[in-house]
PDB file of C-alpha atoms in Angstrom:
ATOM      1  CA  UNK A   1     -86.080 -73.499  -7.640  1.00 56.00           C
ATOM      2  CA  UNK A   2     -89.568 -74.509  -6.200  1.00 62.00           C
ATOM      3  CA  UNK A   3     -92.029 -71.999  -5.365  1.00 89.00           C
ATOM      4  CA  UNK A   4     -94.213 -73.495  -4.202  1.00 94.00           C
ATOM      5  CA  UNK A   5     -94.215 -77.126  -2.135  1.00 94.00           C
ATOM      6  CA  UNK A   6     -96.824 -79.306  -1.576  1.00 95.00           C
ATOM      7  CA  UNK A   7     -95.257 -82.302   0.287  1.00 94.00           C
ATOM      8  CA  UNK A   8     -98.141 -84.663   0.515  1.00 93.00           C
ATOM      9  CA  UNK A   9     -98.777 -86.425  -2.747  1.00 90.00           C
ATOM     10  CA  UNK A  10    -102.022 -88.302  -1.332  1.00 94.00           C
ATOM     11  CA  UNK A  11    -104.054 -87.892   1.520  1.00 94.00           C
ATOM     12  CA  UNK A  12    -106.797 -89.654   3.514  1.00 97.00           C
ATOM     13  CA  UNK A  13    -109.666 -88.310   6.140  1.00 97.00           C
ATOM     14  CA  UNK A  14    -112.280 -89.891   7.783  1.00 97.00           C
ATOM     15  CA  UNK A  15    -115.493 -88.177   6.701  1.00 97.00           C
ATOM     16  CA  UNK A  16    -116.900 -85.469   9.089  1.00 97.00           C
ATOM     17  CA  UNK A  17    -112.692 -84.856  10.542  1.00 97.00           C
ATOM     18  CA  UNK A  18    -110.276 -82.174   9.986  1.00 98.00           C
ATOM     19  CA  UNK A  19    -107.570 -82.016   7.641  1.00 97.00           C
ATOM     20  CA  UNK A  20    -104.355 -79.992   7.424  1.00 98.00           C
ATOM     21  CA  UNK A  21    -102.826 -80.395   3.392  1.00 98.00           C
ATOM     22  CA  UNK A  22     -99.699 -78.966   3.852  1.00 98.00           C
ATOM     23  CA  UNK A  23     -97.834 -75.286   1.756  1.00 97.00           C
ATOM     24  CA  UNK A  24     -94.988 -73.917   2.049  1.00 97.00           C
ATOM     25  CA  UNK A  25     -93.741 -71.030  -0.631  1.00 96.00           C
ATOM     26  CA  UNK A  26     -90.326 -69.359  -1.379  1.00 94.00           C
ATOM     27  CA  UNK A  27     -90.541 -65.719  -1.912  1.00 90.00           C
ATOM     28  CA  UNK A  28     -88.457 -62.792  -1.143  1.00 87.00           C
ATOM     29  CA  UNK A  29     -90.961 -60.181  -1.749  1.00 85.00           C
ATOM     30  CA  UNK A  30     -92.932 -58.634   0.666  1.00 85.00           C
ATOM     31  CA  UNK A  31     -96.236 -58.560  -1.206  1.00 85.00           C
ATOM     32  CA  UNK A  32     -97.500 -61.474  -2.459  1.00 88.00           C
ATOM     33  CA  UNK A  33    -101.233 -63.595  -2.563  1.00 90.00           C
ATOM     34  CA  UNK A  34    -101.614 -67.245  -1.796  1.00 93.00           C
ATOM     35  CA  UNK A  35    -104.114 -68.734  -3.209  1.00 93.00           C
ATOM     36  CA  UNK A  36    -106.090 -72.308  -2.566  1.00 96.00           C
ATOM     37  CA  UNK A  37    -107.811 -74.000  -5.891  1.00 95.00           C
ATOM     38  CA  UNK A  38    -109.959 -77.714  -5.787  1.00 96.00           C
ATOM     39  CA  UNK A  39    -110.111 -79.623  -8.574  1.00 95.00           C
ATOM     40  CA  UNK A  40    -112.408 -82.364  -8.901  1.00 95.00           C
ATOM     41  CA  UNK A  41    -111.925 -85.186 -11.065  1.00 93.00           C
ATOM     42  CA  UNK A  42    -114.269 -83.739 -13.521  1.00 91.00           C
ATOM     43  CA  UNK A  43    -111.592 -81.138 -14.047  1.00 90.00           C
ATOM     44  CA  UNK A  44    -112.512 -77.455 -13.529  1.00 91.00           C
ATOM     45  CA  UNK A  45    -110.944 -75.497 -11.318  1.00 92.00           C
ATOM     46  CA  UNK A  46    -112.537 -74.072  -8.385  1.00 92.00           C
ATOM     47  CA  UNK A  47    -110.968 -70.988  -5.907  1.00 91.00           C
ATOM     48  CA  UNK A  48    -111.645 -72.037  -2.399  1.00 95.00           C
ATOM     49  CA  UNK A  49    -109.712 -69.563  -0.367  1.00 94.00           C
ATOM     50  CA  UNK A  50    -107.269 -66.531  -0.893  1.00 92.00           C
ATOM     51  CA  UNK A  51    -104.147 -65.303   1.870  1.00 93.00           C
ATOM     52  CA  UNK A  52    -102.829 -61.748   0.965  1.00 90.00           C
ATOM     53  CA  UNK A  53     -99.420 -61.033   2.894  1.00 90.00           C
ATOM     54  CA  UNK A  54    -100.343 -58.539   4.839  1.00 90.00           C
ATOM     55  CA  UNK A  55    -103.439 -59.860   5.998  1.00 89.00           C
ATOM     56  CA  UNK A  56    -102.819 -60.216   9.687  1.00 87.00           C
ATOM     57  CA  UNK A  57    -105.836 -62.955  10.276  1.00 93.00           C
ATOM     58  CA  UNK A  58    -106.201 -65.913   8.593  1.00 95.00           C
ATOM     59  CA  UNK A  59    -108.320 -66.183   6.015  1.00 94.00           C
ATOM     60  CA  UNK A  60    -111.776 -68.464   6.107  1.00 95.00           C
ATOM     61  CA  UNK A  61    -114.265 -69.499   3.802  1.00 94.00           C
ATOM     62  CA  UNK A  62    -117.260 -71.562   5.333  1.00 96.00           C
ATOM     63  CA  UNK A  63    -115.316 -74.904   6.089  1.00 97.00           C
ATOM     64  CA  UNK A  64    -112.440 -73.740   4.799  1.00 97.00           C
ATOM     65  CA  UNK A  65    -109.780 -71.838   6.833  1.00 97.00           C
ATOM     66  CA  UNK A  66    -106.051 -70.725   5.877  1.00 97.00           C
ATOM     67  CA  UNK A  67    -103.221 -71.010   8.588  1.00 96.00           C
ATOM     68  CA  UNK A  68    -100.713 -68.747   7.234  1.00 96.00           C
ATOM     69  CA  UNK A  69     -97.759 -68.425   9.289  1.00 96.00           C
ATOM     70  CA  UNK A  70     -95.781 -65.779   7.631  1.00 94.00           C
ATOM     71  CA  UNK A  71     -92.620 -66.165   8.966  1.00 93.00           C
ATOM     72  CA  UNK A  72     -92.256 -69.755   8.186  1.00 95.00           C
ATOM     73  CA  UNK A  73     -93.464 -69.061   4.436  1.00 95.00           C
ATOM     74  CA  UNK A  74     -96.336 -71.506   5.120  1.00 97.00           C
ATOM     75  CA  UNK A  75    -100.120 -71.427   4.168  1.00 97.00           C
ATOM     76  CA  UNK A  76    -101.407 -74.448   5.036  1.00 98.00           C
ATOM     77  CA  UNK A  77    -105.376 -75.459   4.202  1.00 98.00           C
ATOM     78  CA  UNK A  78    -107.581 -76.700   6.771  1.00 98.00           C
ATOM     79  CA  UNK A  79    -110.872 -78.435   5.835  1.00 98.00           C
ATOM     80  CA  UNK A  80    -113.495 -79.369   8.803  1.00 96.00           C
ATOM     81  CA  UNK A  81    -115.969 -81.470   8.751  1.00 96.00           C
ATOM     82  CA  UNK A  82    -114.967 -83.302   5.583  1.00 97.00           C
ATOM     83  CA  UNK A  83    -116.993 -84.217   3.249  1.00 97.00           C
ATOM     84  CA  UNK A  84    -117.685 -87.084   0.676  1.00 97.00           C
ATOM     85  CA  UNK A  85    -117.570 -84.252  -1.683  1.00 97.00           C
ATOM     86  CA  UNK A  86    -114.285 -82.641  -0.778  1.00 98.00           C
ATOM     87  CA  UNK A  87    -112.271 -85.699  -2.267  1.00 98.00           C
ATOM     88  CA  UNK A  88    -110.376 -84.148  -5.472  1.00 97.00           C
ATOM     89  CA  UNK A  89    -106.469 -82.485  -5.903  1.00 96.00           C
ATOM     90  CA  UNK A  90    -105.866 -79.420  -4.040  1.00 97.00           C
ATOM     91  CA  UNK A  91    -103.683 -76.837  -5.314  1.00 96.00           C
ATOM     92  CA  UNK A  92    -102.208 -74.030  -3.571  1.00 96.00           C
ATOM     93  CA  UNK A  93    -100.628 -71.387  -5.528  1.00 94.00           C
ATOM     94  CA  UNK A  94     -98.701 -67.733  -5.116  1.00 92.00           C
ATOM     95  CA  UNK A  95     -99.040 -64.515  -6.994  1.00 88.00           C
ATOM     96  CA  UNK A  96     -95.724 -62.515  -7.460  1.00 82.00           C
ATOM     97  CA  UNK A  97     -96.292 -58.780  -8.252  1.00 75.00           C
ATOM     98  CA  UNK A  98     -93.641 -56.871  -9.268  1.00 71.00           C
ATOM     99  CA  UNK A  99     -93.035 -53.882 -12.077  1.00 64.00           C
ATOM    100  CA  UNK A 100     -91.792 -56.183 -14.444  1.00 63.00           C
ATOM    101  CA  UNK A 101     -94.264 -59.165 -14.105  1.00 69.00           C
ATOM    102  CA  UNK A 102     -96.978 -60.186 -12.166  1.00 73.00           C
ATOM    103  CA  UNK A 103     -96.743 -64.256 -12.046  1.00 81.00           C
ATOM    104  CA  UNK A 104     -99.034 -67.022 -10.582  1.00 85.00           C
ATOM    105  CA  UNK A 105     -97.348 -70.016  -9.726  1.00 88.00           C
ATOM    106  CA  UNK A 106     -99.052 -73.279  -8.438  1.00 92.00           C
ATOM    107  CA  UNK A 107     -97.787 -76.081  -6.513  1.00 93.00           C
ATOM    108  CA  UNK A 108     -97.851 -79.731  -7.710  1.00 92.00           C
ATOM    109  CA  UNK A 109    -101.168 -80.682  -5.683  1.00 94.00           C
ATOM    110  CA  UNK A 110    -102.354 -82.860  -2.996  1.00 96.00           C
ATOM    111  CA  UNK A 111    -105.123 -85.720  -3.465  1.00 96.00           C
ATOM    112  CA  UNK A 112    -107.748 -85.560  -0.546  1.00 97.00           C
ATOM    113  CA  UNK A 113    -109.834 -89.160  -0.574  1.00 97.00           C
ATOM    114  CA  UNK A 114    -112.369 -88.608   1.765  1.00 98.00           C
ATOM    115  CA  UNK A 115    -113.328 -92.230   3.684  1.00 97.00           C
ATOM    116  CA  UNK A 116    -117.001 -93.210   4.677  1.00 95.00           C
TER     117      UNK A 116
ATOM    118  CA  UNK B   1    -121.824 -63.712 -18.693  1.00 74.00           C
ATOM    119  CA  UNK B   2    -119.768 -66.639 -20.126  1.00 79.00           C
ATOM    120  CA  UNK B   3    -117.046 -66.322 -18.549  1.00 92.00           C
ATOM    121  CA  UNK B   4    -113.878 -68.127 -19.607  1.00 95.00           C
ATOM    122  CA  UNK B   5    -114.616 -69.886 -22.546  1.00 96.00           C
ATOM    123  CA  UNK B   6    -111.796 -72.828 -24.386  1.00 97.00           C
ATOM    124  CA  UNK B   7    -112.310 -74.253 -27.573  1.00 97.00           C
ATOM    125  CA  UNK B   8    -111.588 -76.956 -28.368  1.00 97.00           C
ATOM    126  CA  UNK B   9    -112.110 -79.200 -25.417  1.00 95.00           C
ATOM    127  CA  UNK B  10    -109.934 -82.057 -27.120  1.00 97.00           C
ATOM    128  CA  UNK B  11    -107.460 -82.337 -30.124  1.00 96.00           C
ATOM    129  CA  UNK B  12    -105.444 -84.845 -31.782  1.00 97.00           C
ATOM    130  CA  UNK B  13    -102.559 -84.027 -33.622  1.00 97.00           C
ATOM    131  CA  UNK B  14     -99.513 -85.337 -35.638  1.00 97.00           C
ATOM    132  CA  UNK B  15     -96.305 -84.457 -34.727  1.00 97.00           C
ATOM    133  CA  UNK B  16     -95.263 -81.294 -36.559  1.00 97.00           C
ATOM    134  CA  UNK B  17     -98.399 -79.890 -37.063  1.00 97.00           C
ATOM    135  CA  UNK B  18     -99.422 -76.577 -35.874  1.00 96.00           C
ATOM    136  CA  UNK B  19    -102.731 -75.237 -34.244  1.00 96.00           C
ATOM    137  CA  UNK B  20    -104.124 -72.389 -31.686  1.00 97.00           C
ATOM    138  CA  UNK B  21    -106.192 -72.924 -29.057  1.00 98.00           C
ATOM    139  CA  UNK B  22    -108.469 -70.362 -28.421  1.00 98.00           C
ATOM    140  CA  UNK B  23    -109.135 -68.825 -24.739  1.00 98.00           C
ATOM    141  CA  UNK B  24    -111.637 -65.870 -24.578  1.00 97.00           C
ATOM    142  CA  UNK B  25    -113.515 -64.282 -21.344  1.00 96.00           C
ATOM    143  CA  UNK B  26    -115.901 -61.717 -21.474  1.00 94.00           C
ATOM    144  CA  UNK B  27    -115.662 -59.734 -17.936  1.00 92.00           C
ATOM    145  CA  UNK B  28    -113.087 -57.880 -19.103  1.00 91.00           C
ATOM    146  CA  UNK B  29    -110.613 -58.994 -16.949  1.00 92.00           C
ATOM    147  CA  UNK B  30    -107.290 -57.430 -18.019  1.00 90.00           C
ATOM    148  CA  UNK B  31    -104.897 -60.443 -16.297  1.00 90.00           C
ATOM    149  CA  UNK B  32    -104.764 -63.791 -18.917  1.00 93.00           C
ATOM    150  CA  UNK B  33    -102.817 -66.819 -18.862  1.00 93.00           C
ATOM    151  CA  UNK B  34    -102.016 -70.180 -20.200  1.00 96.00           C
ATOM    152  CA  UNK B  35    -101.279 -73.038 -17.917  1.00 95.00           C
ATOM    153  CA  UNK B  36    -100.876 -77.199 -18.711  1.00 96.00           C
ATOM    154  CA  UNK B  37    -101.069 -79.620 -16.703  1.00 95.00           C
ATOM    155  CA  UNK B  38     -99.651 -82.653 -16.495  1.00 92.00           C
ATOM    156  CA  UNK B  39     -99.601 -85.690 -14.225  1.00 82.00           C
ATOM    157  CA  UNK B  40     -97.608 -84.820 -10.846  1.00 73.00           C
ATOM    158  CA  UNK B  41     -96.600 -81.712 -11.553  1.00 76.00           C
ATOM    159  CA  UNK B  42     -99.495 -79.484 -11.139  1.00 84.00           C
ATOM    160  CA  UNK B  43    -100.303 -76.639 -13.344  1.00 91.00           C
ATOM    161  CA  UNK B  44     -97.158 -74.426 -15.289  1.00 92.00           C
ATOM    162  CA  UNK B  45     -96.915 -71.127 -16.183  1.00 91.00           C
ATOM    163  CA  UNK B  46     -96.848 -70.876 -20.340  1.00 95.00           C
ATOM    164  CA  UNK B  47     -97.202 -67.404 -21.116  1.00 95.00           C
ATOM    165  CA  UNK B  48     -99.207 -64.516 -19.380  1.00 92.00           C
ATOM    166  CA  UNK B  49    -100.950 -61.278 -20.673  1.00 92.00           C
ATOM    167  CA  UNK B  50    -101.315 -58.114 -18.112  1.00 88.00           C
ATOM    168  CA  UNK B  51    -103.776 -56.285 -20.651  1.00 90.00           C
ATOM    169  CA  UNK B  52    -103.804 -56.004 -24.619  1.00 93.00           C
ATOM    170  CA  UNK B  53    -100.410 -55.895 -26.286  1.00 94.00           C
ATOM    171  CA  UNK B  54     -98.511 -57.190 -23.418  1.00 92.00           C
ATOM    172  CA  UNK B  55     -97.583 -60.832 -23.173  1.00 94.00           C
ATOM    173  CA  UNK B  56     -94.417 -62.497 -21.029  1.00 92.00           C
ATOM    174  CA  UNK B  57     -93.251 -65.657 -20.693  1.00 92.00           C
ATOM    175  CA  UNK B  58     -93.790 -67.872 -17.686  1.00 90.00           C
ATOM    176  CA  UNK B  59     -91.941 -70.722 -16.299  1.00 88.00           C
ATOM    177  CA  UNK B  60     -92.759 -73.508 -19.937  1.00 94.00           C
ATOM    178  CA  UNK B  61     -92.495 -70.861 -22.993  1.00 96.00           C
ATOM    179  CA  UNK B  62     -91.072 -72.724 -25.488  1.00 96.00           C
ATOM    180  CA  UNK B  63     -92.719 -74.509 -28.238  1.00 96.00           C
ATOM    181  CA  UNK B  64     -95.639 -71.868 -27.868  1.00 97.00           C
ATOM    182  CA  UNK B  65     -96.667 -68.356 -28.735  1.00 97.00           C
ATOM    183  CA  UNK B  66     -99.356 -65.730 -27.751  1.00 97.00           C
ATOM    184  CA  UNK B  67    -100.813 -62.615 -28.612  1.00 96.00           C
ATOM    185  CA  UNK B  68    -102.837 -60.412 -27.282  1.00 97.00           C
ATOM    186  CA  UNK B  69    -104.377 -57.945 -29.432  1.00 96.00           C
ATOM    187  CA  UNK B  70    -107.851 -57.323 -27.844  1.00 96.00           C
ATOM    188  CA  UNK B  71    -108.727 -57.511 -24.324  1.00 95.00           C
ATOM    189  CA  UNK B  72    -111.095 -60.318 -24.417  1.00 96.00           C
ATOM    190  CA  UNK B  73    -109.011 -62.910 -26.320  1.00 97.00           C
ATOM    191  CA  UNK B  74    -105.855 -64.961 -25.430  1.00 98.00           C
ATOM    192  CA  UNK B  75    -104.880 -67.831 -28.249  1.00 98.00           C
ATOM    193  CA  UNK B  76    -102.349 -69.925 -27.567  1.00 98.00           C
ATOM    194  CA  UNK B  77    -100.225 -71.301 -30.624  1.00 98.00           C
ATOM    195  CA  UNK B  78     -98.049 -74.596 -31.107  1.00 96.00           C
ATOM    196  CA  UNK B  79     -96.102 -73.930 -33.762  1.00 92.00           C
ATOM    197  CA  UNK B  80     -94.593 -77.578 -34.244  1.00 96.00           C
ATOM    198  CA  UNK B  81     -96.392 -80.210 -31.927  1.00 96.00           C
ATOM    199  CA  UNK B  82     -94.283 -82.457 -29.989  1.00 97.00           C
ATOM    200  CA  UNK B  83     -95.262 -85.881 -28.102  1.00 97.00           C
ATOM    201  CA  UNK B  84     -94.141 -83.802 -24.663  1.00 96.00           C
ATOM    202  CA  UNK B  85     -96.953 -81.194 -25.645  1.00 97.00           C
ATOM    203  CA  UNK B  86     -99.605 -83.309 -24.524  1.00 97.00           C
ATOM    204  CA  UNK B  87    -101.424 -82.271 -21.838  1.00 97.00           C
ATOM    205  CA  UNK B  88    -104.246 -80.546 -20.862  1.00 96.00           C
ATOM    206  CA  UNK B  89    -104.453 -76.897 -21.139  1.00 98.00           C
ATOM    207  CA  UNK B  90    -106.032 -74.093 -19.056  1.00 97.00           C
ATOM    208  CA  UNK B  91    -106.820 -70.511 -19.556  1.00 97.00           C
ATOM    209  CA  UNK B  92    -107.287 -68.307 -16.902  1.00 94.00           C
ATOM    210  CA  UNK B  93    -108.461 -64.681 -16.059  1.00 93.00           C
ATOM    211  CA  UNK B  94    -108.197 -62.143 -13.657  1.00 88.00           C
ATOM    212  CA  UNK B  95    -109.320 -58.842 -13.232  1.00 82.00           C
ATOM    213  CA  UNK B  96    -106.168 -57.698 -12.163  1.00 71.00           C
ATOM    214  CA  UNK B  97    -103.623 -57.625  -9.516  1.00 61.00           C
ATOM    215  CA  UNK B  98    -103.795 -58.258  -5.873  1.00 60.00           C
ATOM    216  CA  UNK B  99    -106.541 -60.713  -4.904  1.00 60.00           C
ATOM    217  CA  UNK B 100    -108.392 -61.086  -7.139  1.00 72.00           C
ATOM    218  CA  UNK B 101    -108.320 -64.673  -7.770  1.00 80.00           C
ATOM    219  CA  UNK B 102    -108.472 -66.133 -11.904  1.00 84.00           C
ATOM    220  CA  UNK B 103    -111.328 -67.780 -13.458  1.00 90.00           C
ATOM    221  CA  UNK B 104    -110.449 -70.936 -15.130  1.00 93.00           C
ATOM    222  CA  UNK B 105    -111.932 -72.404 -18.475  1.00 95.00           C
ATOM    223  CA  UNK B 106    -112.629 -75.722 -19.115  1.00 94.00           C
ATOM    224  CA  UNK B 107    -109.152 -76.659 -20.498  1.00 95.00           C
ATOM    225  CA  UNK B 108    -107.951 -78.360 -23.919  1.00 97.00           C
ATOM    226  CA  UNK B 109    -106.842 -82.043 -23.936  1.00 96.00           C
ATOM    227  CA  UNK B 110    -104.460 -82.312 -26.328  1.00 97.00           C
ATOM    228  CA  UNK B 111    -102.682 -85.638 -27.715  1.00 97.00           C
ATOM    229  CA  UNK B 112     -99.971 -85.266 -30.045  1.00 97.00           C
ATOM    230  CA  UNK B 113     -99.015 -88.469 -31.574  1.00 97.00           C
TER     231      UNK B 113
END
């Protein structure tokens, strides 16, 4: 089964708006870490923003903000003010912690084109 | 510091032939793990190390082995290349559990013809 969905394959923003790329995870622990990685077409892998589960605010990181809604299994990314610079895949992934293994699994991405 | 370091940042190989790609990080993290990644699908699981001497498999184990006999390295071996092994290939490192986020290397392209 999926653990992680990322429903939007593409997206598209108007430089200097908002976007929401969407998250949704399937756990049935109650401790867990969601995690949201950029990757720019040159490749690497950069950690924007991190969402433990018992953090009781949302998470933010300069433009970056995380609207976790818990009870919906959803941890959504929100980028303001978008940048020229913020077009590359988006990942969001989860980190499973138990006695016998501690996983990280990542969604299948979301491309963010950011429009002039 | 380095950090995570991959080598080697491409690779072509005939089917049937074997090789390791090498991860190593040098903040003695004690969390490792090998991802690919392929078009549309994101990044999957291979195999995982919580510190030296323990390795498990993740959610794409076969076709590939690890070992972990020191904390700082991770290598990742095909033992008989396939066409469907080509991708590219990450290594990544945590300190440990919790939050604390991995470190990614550069990644390994790999072709198998």
């Amino acid at each position: 089964a999926q653990k992680i969905t990322q429903t939007q394959p593409g997206m598209f923003v108007q430089e200097k708006e908002a976007v929401t790329l969407d998250c949704t995870y399937d756990t049935s622990d109650q401790s867990y870490g969601l995690f949201w990685y950029k990757q720019p077409s040159s490749g690497e892998m950069i950690f924007l923003i991190y969402q433990g589960s018992y953090d009781e605010q949302n998470a933010t990181e300069g433009r970056y903000s995380l609207n976790f809604q818990k009870a919906r299994k959803s941890a959504n990314l929100v980028i303001s003010a978008s940048q020229l610079g913020d077009s590359a895949m988006y990942f969001c992934a989860m980190r499973e912690m138990k006695t016998s293994y501690d996983k990280v699994i990542f969604g299948p991405g979301t491309s963010l084109s950011v429009i002039p | 510091n380095a950090g995570v370091t991959q080598t080697p940042k491409f690779q072509v190989l005939k089917t049937g032939q074997s090789m390791t790609l090498q991860c190593a990080q040098d903040m003695n993290h004690e969390y490792m793990s090998w991802y690919r990644q392929d078009p549309g699908m994101g990044l999957r699981l291979i195999h995982y190390s919580v510190g030296a001497g323990i390795t498990d498999q993740g959610e794409v184990p076969n076709g590939y082995n690890v070992s972990r006999s020191t904390t700082e390295d991770f290598p990742l071996r095909l033992l008989s290349a396939a066409p469907s092994q080509t991708s590219v290939y990450f290594c990544a490192s945590s300190y440990g559990l919790g939050e604390e986020t991995q470190y990614f290397g550069p990644g390994t392209r790999l072709l198998v013809l």
